[in-house]
Amino acid sequence: MTAGPRTLFEKVWRDHVVAGGGELPSTLYVDLHLVHEVTSPQAFDLLRERGLEVRRPNQTFATMDHSTPTLPAGADGRFPILDPTARRQLDRLVENCAAFGVPLAPLGDPRRGIVHVIGPELGLTQPGMTIACGDSHSSTHGAFGAVAFGIGTTEVANVLATQTTLYRRPRTFEVRIDGRLQPHVSAKDLILAVIADIGTEGGTGHVFEYRGEAVRALDMEQRMTLCNMSIEAGARAGMVAPDDTTYEYLSRRPYAPSGRAWQEVVAGWRRLPSDDGARFDAGVSLDASRLEPMITYGTSPGMAVPVRQPVPEAGSIADAHRRETFERAVRYMGIEPGKPLLGRAIDVVFVGSCTNGRISDLREVARVLAGRKVADGVKMLIVPGSQSVKSQAEAEGLAEVFLSAGAEWRESGCSLCLAMNGDRVEPGQYAVSTTNRNFEGRQGAGARTFLASPATAAASAVHGRIADVRELEAGR
Amino acid sequence: MSRLEPFTELVSRVVPVPSENVDTDRIVPARFLTTTGRRGLGRALFADWRVGPDGAPNPDCPLDLEIHRGARILLAGHNFGCGSSREHAAWALVDAGFRVVVSTRLADIFRGNALRNGLLAAEVERAAYERLLERVRRDPAVELAVSLERRELRLADGDPESFEVDGFARQCMLKGVDQLGYLLEQLDEIAAWEAAHPPRVDTRSLPSTA
Ligand code: SF4
């Protein structure tokens, strides 16, 4: 076997192939399997139907996030789960984890939070690993140089039972981002620009590796934001090569190795970055210094423009199907093609999710909100990505800033990222949201979503209209 | 170890859903995801599209039109099934009677989910898609014959159009075997791999404090 230059992805992939390849899909070993309440009950049932055990409970970790309420437990210690089917689903996860010996961070556990927030913050997510989870935003964990991908429930059962999954080897795709981001332009703006550029299916069949000066300059949380939305460009996964920023973040995390073991693993991780001269199957390159705050106008994350730019016009779209899709989106959103969104009135602002619900996101929002008020008639909901983010935000005084600005501050969870936990945007309402999907009905039937960065969301909350955070902050 | 109904041939009318990038949130809205079973999701299929906000059937949605009753083939726009990995999207289509989704491209995770549930994910060239769509729009009662053996679609009076489908998944569907059975046959290799690669984390090293 030749040892030519290899990409980060190829190194991790080769390390984990148990069998197969060629005509057959590869049997890929999964180092870490993350589980949540929504995509696991049917998988545990499949195991029961066949009399199978969880092969490696010690490499499996479960949490509750999608259908959990964001209001705190009452005086009686009970969580306000209003929907009986959601309660049943949460109960099932508790039963399943107990029956199969899978460690679980249930409601009330300080480790609990959105699955893609807690994996990294607990130090479960580590460079060079393969990570699978029954959730498409598993790509988040790629920020550490792991190969992390979303799987369906049948595959969740496969991984539970065998610690492997069948996977066709994806192709590699270099997303090169040179230059430096301007002030108030974040990783969220960057990834929205990437998706707008290559399209929502531009990455199909590929794994992204984000490279270049701008990526190296990002902290771990921004790298996670970037990798998180790889799936929104159709990619299987997104990755960033580990470096000192990665090791600094991971050292002393609860599940990360320590002492001598730490030295050893870091030495191994240093060999992971793509070799000089390694070739990618496809690529795109962007100049970070030219990017501006971005906002989506349609019902697919690729329908995004710089916040001051006009929404495109149907006439500019040559392809008939694409034009039809555009027109449907514009109708659903109730917006005018050819006009900018800047200044459009909004009803709701949501800050949170596995894309932008981490402590640095909340700090950014607090910086903008400090000494200001959420505009009258606007509901602003700030939901930390995990219980640990929540306590840190409270310790740092961020929660104080949010509450005095008139925002609501909640328990961690997916919340308004998807309408299945009691939080939702009402039909026809407009929301600026730091989440990852502006699909029809994603935040509630008939809800209309504008995706943006935490800073843009906060500035828009203050104005009650879609705002350019650079303008607001220039006035400080 | 047969767990899927084998698929060889099928003849049916076709429901066209030509929008591009139809995401799995539209196929099954999130509020239906609290279910803990795999069956009964047919009622959730395109729930917010079939019925308008006023509760009345939406005339723009072809799914409930009399002419399409009992149709088992969905002709879907480019990148159908993008977004969330929810397998509920595939379960809902199967529960509603579909056995085939034809598109120019199906999103990766959805394609896999479909094939694992006996829902044939058939990808065709753009020109073939346009021909099929044009014909189905003109003549909604037209029947399409699907042969997985020959990887072929054929309108009652037309030429065959070939389609792409993952070769391994095709074999599994033809024989009605599923992936778990296949993986379980590899347990020796998996154990050998594990013996050479100690686990990278131990998720049980900290106790629950709830
Ligand atoms: S925050 Fe949103 S995208 Fe992330 S895991 Fe939860 S529902 Fe999925």
XYZ file of C-alpha atoms and ligand atoms in Angstrom:
694
model
C 0.000 0.000 0.000
C 1.451 3.359 -0.998
C 1.922 5.999 1.636
C 1.379 9.122 -0.453
C 0.245 12.369 1.158
C -3.132 11.965 2.817
C -5.881 14.248 3.967
C -7.101 14.468 7.543
C -10.242 12.609 6.555
C -8.356 9.797 4.832
C -6.190 9.241 7.894
C -9.123 8.923 10.245
C -11.135 6.856 7.787
C -8.348 4.329 7.186
C -7.863 3.955 10.886
C -11.453 2.759 11.327
C -12.296 0.471 8.431
C -12.983 -2.999 9.830
C -13.975 -4.672 6.557
C -15.482 -4.050 3.152
C -14.651 -1.375 0.641
C -14.617 -1.529 -3.153
C -17.937 -2.898 -4.384
C -19.179 -3.246 -0.831
C -19.765 -0.460 1.625
C -17.103 -0.231 4.335
C -17.780 -1.530 7.802
C -16.660 1.457 9.829
C -15.882 1.269 13.538
C -17.568 3.935 15.675
C -15.466 5.194 18.614
C -18.239 7.214 20.188
C -21.987 6.867 19.773
C -24.151 9.717 21.018
C -27.831 9.024 21.616
C -30.895 11.172 22.268
C -34.561 10.570 22.961
C -36.058 11.198 19.510
C -34.126 8.872 17.215
C -33.416 6.028 19.631
C -36.614 4.344 20.922
C -37.244 2.392 17.715
C -33.556 1.386 17.646
C -33.672 -0.084 21.137
C -36.850 -1.906 20.062
C -34.972 -3.440 17.128
C -32.387 -4.759 19.585
C -35.118 -6.225 21.759
C -36.818 -7.845 18.772
C -33.599 -9.693 17.990
C -32.454 -10.340 21.518
C -29.316 -8.226 21.126
C -27.304 -6.225 23.663
C -25.588 -2.865 23.307
C -22.099 -3.962 22.328
C -20.130 -1.095 23.900
C -22.191 0.862 26.434
C -18.919 2.415 27.621
C -18.547 4.058 24.192
C -22.135 5.256 24.136
C -23.579 8.322 25.832
C -27.173 9.516 25.932
C -28.776 12.855 26.635
C -32.183 14.531 26.373
C -32.489 17.675 24.320
C -35.015 17.752 21.479
C -38.294 17.301 23.288
C -37.332 18.643 26.723
C -39.084 21.718 28.085
C -36.980 24.851 28.561
C -38.971 26.014 31.561
C -37.444 24.967 34.882
C -38.755 22.254 37.195
C -41.539 23.324 39.536
C -41.292 23.483 43.324
C -42.190 19.763 43.376
C -39.100 18.976 41.246
C -41.237 17.969 38.263
C -40.359 19.236 34.800
C -43.223 20.912 32.909
C -43.550 18.416 30.057
C -46.980 19.225 28.706
C -47.147 16.788 25.818
C -47.804 13.251 27.080
C -46.117 11.639 24.061
C -42.972 13.703 24.713
C -43.034 12.575 28.316
C -43.387 8.972 27.180
C -40.447 9.399 24.849
C -38.246 10.781 27.630
C -39.334 7.981 29.956
C -38.471 5.452 27.288
C -34.937 6.791 27.043
C -34.506 6.426 30.800
C -35.835 2.850 30.658
C -33.757 1.930 27.631
C -30.532 3.333 29.055
C -31.124 1.523 32.339
C -31.979 -1.755 30.605
C -28.979 -1.659 28.272
C -26.446 -0.041 30.618
C -25.983 3.118 28.589
C -24.822 6.176 30.562
C -27.415 8.957 30.417
C -27.507 12.640 31.355
C -31.220 12.961 32.172
C -33.234 16.041 33.137
C -31.646 17.430 36.282
C -28.128 16.225 35.449
C -25.627 19.098 35.191
C -24.000 17.392 32.179
C -27.247 17.494 30.195
C -27.663 19.642 27.107
C -27.869 19.520 23.334
C -26.002 16.442 22.195
C -23.596 18.397 19.976
C -22.841 20.892 22.701
C -22.143 18.415 25.488
C -19.969 15.973 23.503
C -17.238 18.590 23.091
C -17.668 20.324 26.419
C -17.421 17.060 28.345
C -14.314 16.088 26.393
C -16.050 13.028 24.897
C -15.395 14.385 21.411
C -11.717 14.028 20.557
C -9.508 14.338 17.464
C -9.130 11.325 15.219
C -12.309 9.653 16.417
C -15.261 8.378 14.452
C -18.475 9.651 16.009
C -22.012 8.747 15.036
C -25.301 10.115 16.296
C -28.886 9.857 15.131
C -28.870 13.526 14.247
C -27.680 15.288 11.133
C -25.759 18.010 12.968
C -23.275 15.441 14.195
C -20.958 17.183 11.745
C -20.338 19.659 14.604
C -17.842 17.285 16.238
C -15.678 17.446 13.119
C -14.337 20.747 14.489
C -11.960 18.594 16.550
C -10.641 16.617 13.601
C -13.081 13.754 14.143
C -15.090 12.072 11.391
C -18.595 12.645 12.701
C -21.793 11.987 10.812
C -25.528 11.761 11.271
C -27.311 8.427 10.945
C -30.902 7.236 10.770
C -32.577 5.171 13.454
C -31.989 1.799 11.781
C -28.299 2.682 11.756
C -28.521 3.699 15.403
C -29.597 0.115 16.026
C -26.710 -1.162 13.898
C -24.206 0.874 15.913
C -25.750 -0.078 19.246
C -25.551 -3.751 18.349
C -22.207 -3.902 16.540
C -20.390 -0.590 17.237
C -20.008 -0.341 13.452
C -21.982 1.062 10.591
C -21.956 0.489 6.847
C -20.701 3.513 5.011
C -19.671 4.284 1.462
C -16.419 6.151 1.539
C -17.190 9.809 0.847
C -15.072 12.040 -1.339
C -13.051 14.926 0.055
C -13.780 18.616 -0.446
C -11.481 21.454 0.535
C -13.206 24.597 1.766
C -10.378 27.078 1.787
C -10.975 30.342 3.634
C -8.128 32.809 3.485
C -7.971 36.292 4.973
C -9.426 37.406 8.294
C -13.025 38.021 9.297
C -13.955 41.665 9.843
C -15.289 42.816 13.231
C -18.886 41.653 13.888
C -18.610 39.017 11.170
C -18.609 35.517 12.671
C -18.274 31.860 11.762
C -22.049 31.813 11.254
C -21.786 34.439 8.536
C -18.919 32.504 7.051
C -20.807 29.232 6.794
C -23.939 30.945 5.446
C -21.726 32.479 2.753
C -20.223 29.073 1.950
C -23.674 27.478 1.602
C -24.985 30.377 -0.483
C -21.967 29.914 -2.719
C -22.004 26.158 -3.312
C -25.713 25.487 -2.750
C -27.600 23.204 -0.380
C -26.560 20.119 -2.305
C -23.092 21.325 -3.344
C -21.365 19.056 -0.833
C -23.374 15.870 -1.493
C -21.278 12.743 -1.068
C -18.325 14.717 0.279
C -16.632 15.476 3.574
C -15.531 19.079 3.946
C -12.217 20.055 5.377
C -12.195 23.731 6.333
C -8.715 25.120 5.896
C -6.862 28.383 5.587
C -5.857 31.351 7.672
C -9.381 32.357 8.655
C -10.154 28.868 9.986
C -6.924 28.630 11.991
C -7.817 31.949 13.635
C -11.226 30.692 14.837
C -11.661 29.463 18.405
C -13.145 25.990 18.969
C -16.693 27.226 19.380
C -16.574 29.106 16.093
C -15.094 26.041 14.414
C -18.027 24.039 15.728
C -20.466 26.561 14.241
C -18.715 26.153 10.915
C -18.705 22.344 10.930
C -22.241 22.208 12.345
C -23.817 23.542 9.167
C -21.796 21.394 6.742
C -24.896 19.233 6.410
C -26.796 22.305 5.211
C -24.524 22.272 2.162
C -25.367 18.592 1.679
C -22.011 17.318 2.984
C -21.717 14.095 4.983
C -19.427 15.751 7.499
C -17.153 18.744 8.041
C -13.732 18.771 9.644
C -11.039 21.099 10.901
C -7.528 19.786 11.574
C -6.661 19.779 15.274
C -4.042 22.238 16.524
C -3.002 23.914 19.769
C -6.370 25.691 19.930
C -7.996 22.240 19.972
C -5.691 20.798 22.640
C -6.029 23.894 24.802
C -9.839 23.526 24.658
C -9.801 19.817 25.436
C -7.248 19.637 28.220
C -8.825 19.121 31.623
C -12.277 18.371 30.195
C -14.064 15.732 32.315
C -13.751 12.764 29.911
C -10.484 13.775 28.227
C -7.341 11.841 29.133
C -4.993 13.421 31.672
C -1.386 13.187 32.826
C 0.864 10.960 30.769
C -2.022 9.597 28.752
C -2.790 13.164 27.657
C 0.793 13.687 26.395
C 0.562 10.474 24.424
C -2.747 11.194 22.748
C -1.698 14.711 21.805
C 1.438 13.335 20.147
C -0.809 11.081 18.055
C -3.240 13.911 17.226
C -0.373 16.027 15.897
C -0.005 13.545 13.061
C -3.617 13.980 11.908
C -3.575 17.186 9.815
C -3.593 16.728 6.053
C -0.119 16.160 4.635
C 1.436 18.746 2.363
C 0.488 17.912 -1.172
C -2.575 15.872 -0.176
C -5.214 16.099 -2.892
C -8.913 16.811 -2.458
C -11.589 15.601 -4.861
C -13.232 19.022 -5.004
C -12.823 22.461 -3.535
C -13.960 26.017 -3.177
C -12.193 29.064 -1.835
C -13.432 32.223 -0.170
C -11.851 35.404 1.101
C -12.991 35.939 4.692
C -12.026 39.606 4.708
C -14.703 40.403 2.134
C -17.562 38.809 4.030
C -20.346 40.750 5.709
C -23.043 39.748 8.183
C -25.360 37.339 6.363
C -29.076 36.636 6.621
C -31.305 34.088 4.938
C -34.431 35.211 3.123
C -35.931 31.900 2.001
C -36.772 28.419 3.192
C -33.445 26.760 2.589
C -30.177 27.799 4.249
C -28.543 28.458 0.878
C -30.985 31.315 0.257
C -28.824 33.869 2.014
C -27.518 37.355 1.258
C -25.368 39.956 3.022
C -27.760 41.800 5.328
C -27.714 45.065 3.357
C -28.046 43.425 -0.063
C -31.352 42.971 -1.863
C -33.055 39.585 -2.069
C -32.576 38.228 -5.628
C -35.330 38.457 -8.216
C -36.927 35.464 -9.886
C -35.837 36.802 -13.266
C -32.191 36.290 -12.295
C -32.717 32.518 -11.893
C -32.348 30.722 -15.191
C -33.310 27.182 -14.168
C -37.082 26.652 -14.178
C -37.249 24.270 -11.191
C -34.974 26.504 -9.166
C -37.137 29.492 -10.020
C -40.271 27.639 -8.942
C -38.610 26.718 -5.657
C -37.525 30.338 -5.164
C -41.010 31.661 -5.870
C -42.587 29.235 -3.471
C -40.077 30.259 -0.787
C -40.675 33.962 -1.307
C -44.434 33.402 -1.121
C -44.107 31.439 2.089
C -41.851 34.088 3.597
C -44.057 36.958 2.422
C -41.083 39.029 1.313
C -40.401 41.168 -1.707
C -37.780 40.062 -4.212
C -35.349 42.764 -5.244
C -35.499 44.558 -1.868
C -33.132 44.201 1.110
C -34.441 42.630 4.328
C -32.779 45.317 6.428
C -35.401 47.212 8.421
C -38.119 44.551 8.128
C -40.172 44.212 11.318
C -39.854 40.977 13.297
C -41.788 39.282 16.099
C -39.370 36.841 17.681
C -35.621 36.572 18.211
C -34.144 33.234 19.195
C -30.588 32.692 20.381
C -29.554 29.108 20.959
C -29.156 25.650 19.338
C -26.159 23.454 18.566
C -25.108 26.066 16.015
C -24.954 29.115 18.272
C -25.884 28.168 21.827
C -22.400 28.110 23.357
C -20.858 30.472 25.877
C -19.006 32.599 23.309
C -22.274 33.088 21.395
C -23.975 34.235 24.571
C -21.107 36.595 25.377
C -21.481 38.126 21.931
C -25.212 38.631 22.484
C -24.603 40.130 25.932
C -22.077 42.587 24.478
C -24.710 43.873 22.067
C -27.572 43.861 24.579
C -25.645 45.502 27.434
C -27.355 48.753 28.433
C -30.042 48.248 25.784
C -33.575 46.909 25.648
C -35.341 44.406 23.467
C -37.760 46.420 21.313
C -41.411 46.570 22.352
C -43.511 43.842 20.815
C -40.527 41.545 20.224
C -40.166 38.311 22.150
C -36.540 37.354 22.641
C -35.728 33.886 23.872
C -32.175 32.963 24.889
C -31.630 29.272 25.483
C -28.212 27.951 26.494
C -26.907 24.912 24.639
C -26.277 22.979 27.838
C -26.737 23.195 31.587
C -23.048 23.892 31.898
C -23.290 26.821 29.468
C -26.245 27.991 31.552
C -24.353 28.020 34.829
C -21.345 29.659 33.237
C -23.495 32.398 31.693
C -25.068 32.999 35.089
C -21.681 33.092 36.828
C -20.355 35.589 34.298
C -23.363 37.880 34.700
C -24.613 37.359 31.137
C -27.997 36.136 32.282
C -28.389 39.395 34.212
C -27.772 41.371 31.033
C -30.333 39.283 29.122
C -32.996 39.642 31.780
C -32.544 43.373 32.213
C -32.769 43.807 28.459
C -36.147 42.082 28.633
C -35.179 38.745 27.100
C -36.290 35.365 28.452
C -33.591 33.076 29.834
C -34.310 29.356 29.913
C -33.089 25.837 30.680
C -30.953 24.234 27.962
C -32.349 22.274 25.040
C -33.117 22.448 21.339
C -36.060 24.731 22.107
C -37.093 26.928 19.173
C -34.691 25.260 16.771
C -37.495 22.830 16.049
C -41.079 22.898 17.186
C -41.450 19.778 19.327
C -40.841 20.838 22.899
C -43.470 23.462 23.632
C -41.475 26.434 22.309
C -42.628 27.639 18.925
C -43.105 30.588 16.612
C -46.765 31.282 15.792
C -48.112 30.965 12.224
C -47.095 33.927 10.059
C -44.698 35.373 12.642
C -41.187 36.397 11.675
C -38.214 35.198 13.691
C -34.546 36.032 13.501
C -32.891 32.863 14.704
C -29.311 31.769 15.338
C -30.255 28.206 14.380
C -29.402 26.259 11.237
C -32.651 25.617 9.377
C -35.181 28.010 7.923
C -37.343 25.246 6.477
C -41.084 25.732 6.153
C -42.639 25.057 9.522
C -39.343 24.233 11.219
C -40.005 26.645 14.110
C -43.747 25.957 14.078
C -46.420 25.541 11.398
C -46.443 28.697 9.272
C -43.469 30.227 11.112
C -41.048 32.295 9.013
C -37.391 32.146 9.892
C -34.424 34.367 9.097
C -31.144 32.671 9.996
C -28.358 34.922 11.214
C -25.448 35.218 13.630
C -25.875 35.855 17.374
C -24.704 39.468 16.909
C -27.191 40.121 14.112
C -29.949 38.476 16.167
C -29.177 40.673 19.174
C -29.009 43.861 17.118
C -32.306 42.962 15.458
C -33.903 42.365 18.864
C -32.897 45.866 19.947
C -34.286 47.452 16.791
C -37.334 45.227 16.486
C -36.289 44.997 12.861
C -33.646 43.191 10.887
C -30.538 45.163 11.671
C -26.902 45.512 10.731
C -24.961 44.981 13.945
C -22.053 47.035 12.584
C -24.290 50.077 12.393
C -25.641 49.626 15.905
C -22.209 49.057 17.391
C -20.695 52.021 15.547
C -22.997 54.149 17.677
C -21.434 52.985 20.975
C -31.976 -13.360 7.895
C -34.838 -11.816 5.982
C -36.381 -8.732 7.531
C -37.501 -6.739 4.522
C -40.103 -7.581 1.958
C -38.069 -8.373 -1.185
C -38.494 -5.924 -4.026
C -38.343 -6.953 -7.667
C -40.939 -5.246 -9.812
C -43.759 -2.819 -9.312
C -46.285 -1.006 -11.498
C -48.093 2.040 -10.178
C -49.297 5.544 -10.782
C -46.921 8.352 -9.875
C -47.332 11.334 -7.551
C -45.208 14.297 -8.665
C -43.597 16.538 -6.021
C -41.275 18.587 -8.210
C -40.124 21.245 -5.693
C -36.377 21.216 -5.138
C -34.771 20.720 -1.732
C -37.873 19.278 -0.088
C -36.545 18.766 3.435
C -37.489 16.118 5.959
C -39.144 18.750 8.178
C -41.678 19.178 5.397
C -42.009 15.445 4.884
C -42.659 14.921 8.607
C -43.022 18.046 10.794
C -41.138 17.879 14.078
C -44.237 17.727 16.279
C -44.791 14.145 15.077
C -41.348 13.062 16.243
C -42.371 12.305 19.798
C -43.606 8.927 18.644
C -41.735 5.888 19.911
C -42.955 3.554 17.155
C -42.276 3.114 13.468
C -45.825 2.666 12.256
C -48.714 5.043 11.755
C -46.634 7.946 10.481
C -48.537 8.039 7.171
C -50.852 10.616 8.735
C -47.823 12.846 9.394
C -46.628 12.710 5.789
C -46.502 16.269 4.432
C -49.000 17.147 7.175
C -48.595 20.919 6.837
C -48.782 20.813 3.076
C -51.779 18.548 2.610
C -53.880 20.712 4.864
C -53.808 24.510 4.942
C -53.646 26.587 8.147
C -57.477 26.723 8.089
C -57.657 22.928 8.246
C -59.021 22.578 4.702
C -57.320 20.289 2.165
C -54.756 22.207 0.098
C -55.575 21.960 -3.618
C -51.881 22.548 -4.497
C -50.896 19.290 -2.860
C -51.243 16.320 -5.206
C -51.000 13.685 -2.503
C -54.693 13.339 -1.714
C -56.034 13.769 -5.233
C -58.379 10.954 -6.209
C -56.294 10.213 -9.294
C -53.253 9.422 -7.113
C -55.013 7.196 -4.622
C -52.983 4.078 -4.013
C -49.956 5.389 -5.934
C -46.715 3.798 -4.766
C -44.186 5.925 -6.643
C -43.157 9.453 -5.738
C -41.464 11.548 -8.421
C -39.520 14.080 -6.407
C -37.494 17.217 -7.162
C -33.736 17.559 -6.886
C -32.183 16.996 -3.435
C -35.379 15.538 -1.946
C -35.048 14.525 1.702
C -32.390 17.055 2.688
C -32.041 18.345 6.219
C -32.769 16.390 9.363
C -31.698 12.741 9.542
C -35.116 11.683 10.893
C -35.892 8.216 9.567
C -39.512 9.118 10.261
C -39.524 10.624 6.752
C -38.893 7.199 5.211
C -41.274 5.482 7.670
C -44.039 7.950 6.789
C -43.638 7.364 3.056
C -43.684 3.608 3.549
C -46.660 3.821 5.880
C -48.513 5.870 3.257
C -47.925 3.072 0.747
C -44.902 4.316 -1.194
C -42.240 1.846 -2.315
C -40.245 3.989 -4.753
C -38.897 7.549 -4.779
C -37.518 8.725 -8.112
C -35.422 11.889 -8.257
C -32.419 13.442 -9.945
C -30.749 13.351 -6.550
C -31.778 12.243 -3.109
C -30.042 13.696 -0.073
C -27.470 11.285 1.389
C -28.970 10.413 4.758
C -32.506 10.154 3.412
C -31.355 7.882 0.585
C -29.813 5.474 3.076
C -32.819 5.615 5.396
C -35.155 4.890 2.494
C -33.198 1.891 1.238
C -32.946 0.436 4.734
C -36.740 0.472 4.913
C -37.460 -1.163 1.584
C -38.203 2.172 -0.079
C -36.363 2.136 -3.398
C -34.311 5.308 -3.866
C -33.918 5.566 -7.630
C -31.835 8.346 -9.154
C -32.235 9.300 -12.804
C -30.596 11.712 -15.235
C -32.095 15.157 -15.469
C -33.448 14.572 -18.983
C -35.189 11.353 -17.935
C -36.673 13.123 -14.943
C -38.023 15.883 -17.151
C -39.583 13.342 -19.523
C -41.259 11.494 -16.678
C -42.492 14.678 -15.043
C -43.875 16.058 -18.276
C -45.724 12.838 -18.926
C -47.137 12.476 -15.446
C -48.323 16.091 -15.470
C -50.009 15.614 -18.800
C -51.503 12.267 -17.924
C -51.734 11.729 -14.155
C -53.230 8.270 -14.622
C -50.207 6.949 -16.485
C -48.557 3.934 -14.922
C -44.853 3.465 -14.416
C -43.216 0.040 -14.223
C -40.164 -0.251 -12.006
C -37.720 -3.131 -12.343
C -35.024 -3.256 -9.699
C -33.482 -6.271 -11.392
C -32.882 -4.294 -14.583
C -32.594 -0.893 -12.883
C -35.217 0.403 -15.234
C -38.317 2.597 -15.268
C -40.795 2.233 -18.091
C -43.960 4.184 -18.841
C -46.786 2.043 -20.215
C -46.028 3.109 -23.788
C -42.535 4.581 -23.476
C -38.895 3.658 -23.725
C -37.126 2.383 -20.626
C -35.184 4.884 -18.536
C -32.355 3.517 -16.458
C -31.777 4.547 -12.854
C -28.920 4.453 -10.374
C -29.146 2.775 -7.011
C -26.424 1.720 -4.588
C -25.322 -1.774 -5.660
C -25.178 -3.244 -2.177
C -28.535 -1.797 -1.199
C -29.982 -3.182 -4.430
C -28.848 -6.690 -3.560
C -30.267 -6.315 -0.053
C -33.615 -5.176 -1.449
C -33.795 -7.884 -4.089
C -33.181 -10.539 -1.453
C -35.029 -8.820 1.362
C -32.075 -8.906 3.765
C -31.103 -6.060 6.037
C -27.828 -4.521 7.102
C -27.906 -5.542 10.715
C -27.865 -9.186 9.730
C -24.907 -8.499 7.461
C -22.988 -6.664 10.199
C -23.707 -9.347 12.757
C -21.941 -11.815 10.489
C -18.803 -9.690 10.883
C -18.603 -9.850 14.660
C -15.307 -11.761 14.574
C -13.650 -9.082 12.490
C -15.104 -6.395 14.720
C -13.755 -8.123 17.807
C -10.329 -8.433 16.177
C -10.352 -4.732 15.352
C -11.290 -3.902 18.931
C -8.490 -6.081 20.282
C -6.003 -3.994 18.308
C -7.575 -0.615 19.130
C -8.332 0.173 22.767
C -11.408 2.367 23.284
C -10.706 6.081 23.034
C -13.122 7.132 25.759
C -14.953 5.558 28.646
C -18.378 7.123 28.919
C -18.930 5.329 32.221
C -15.992 6.956 33.967
C -18.193 9.616 35.575
C -21.303 8.778 37.574
C -24.666 10.369 36.871
C -25.409 13.117 39.375
C -29.063 13.647 38.537
S -30.371 22.343 18.350
Fe -31.571 22.062 16.506
S -30.203 21.276 14.980
Fe -29.196 21.081 16.953
S -29.641 18.999 17.623
Fe -31.236 20.321 18.458
S -32.880 20.301 16.958
Fe -31.060 19.492 15.955
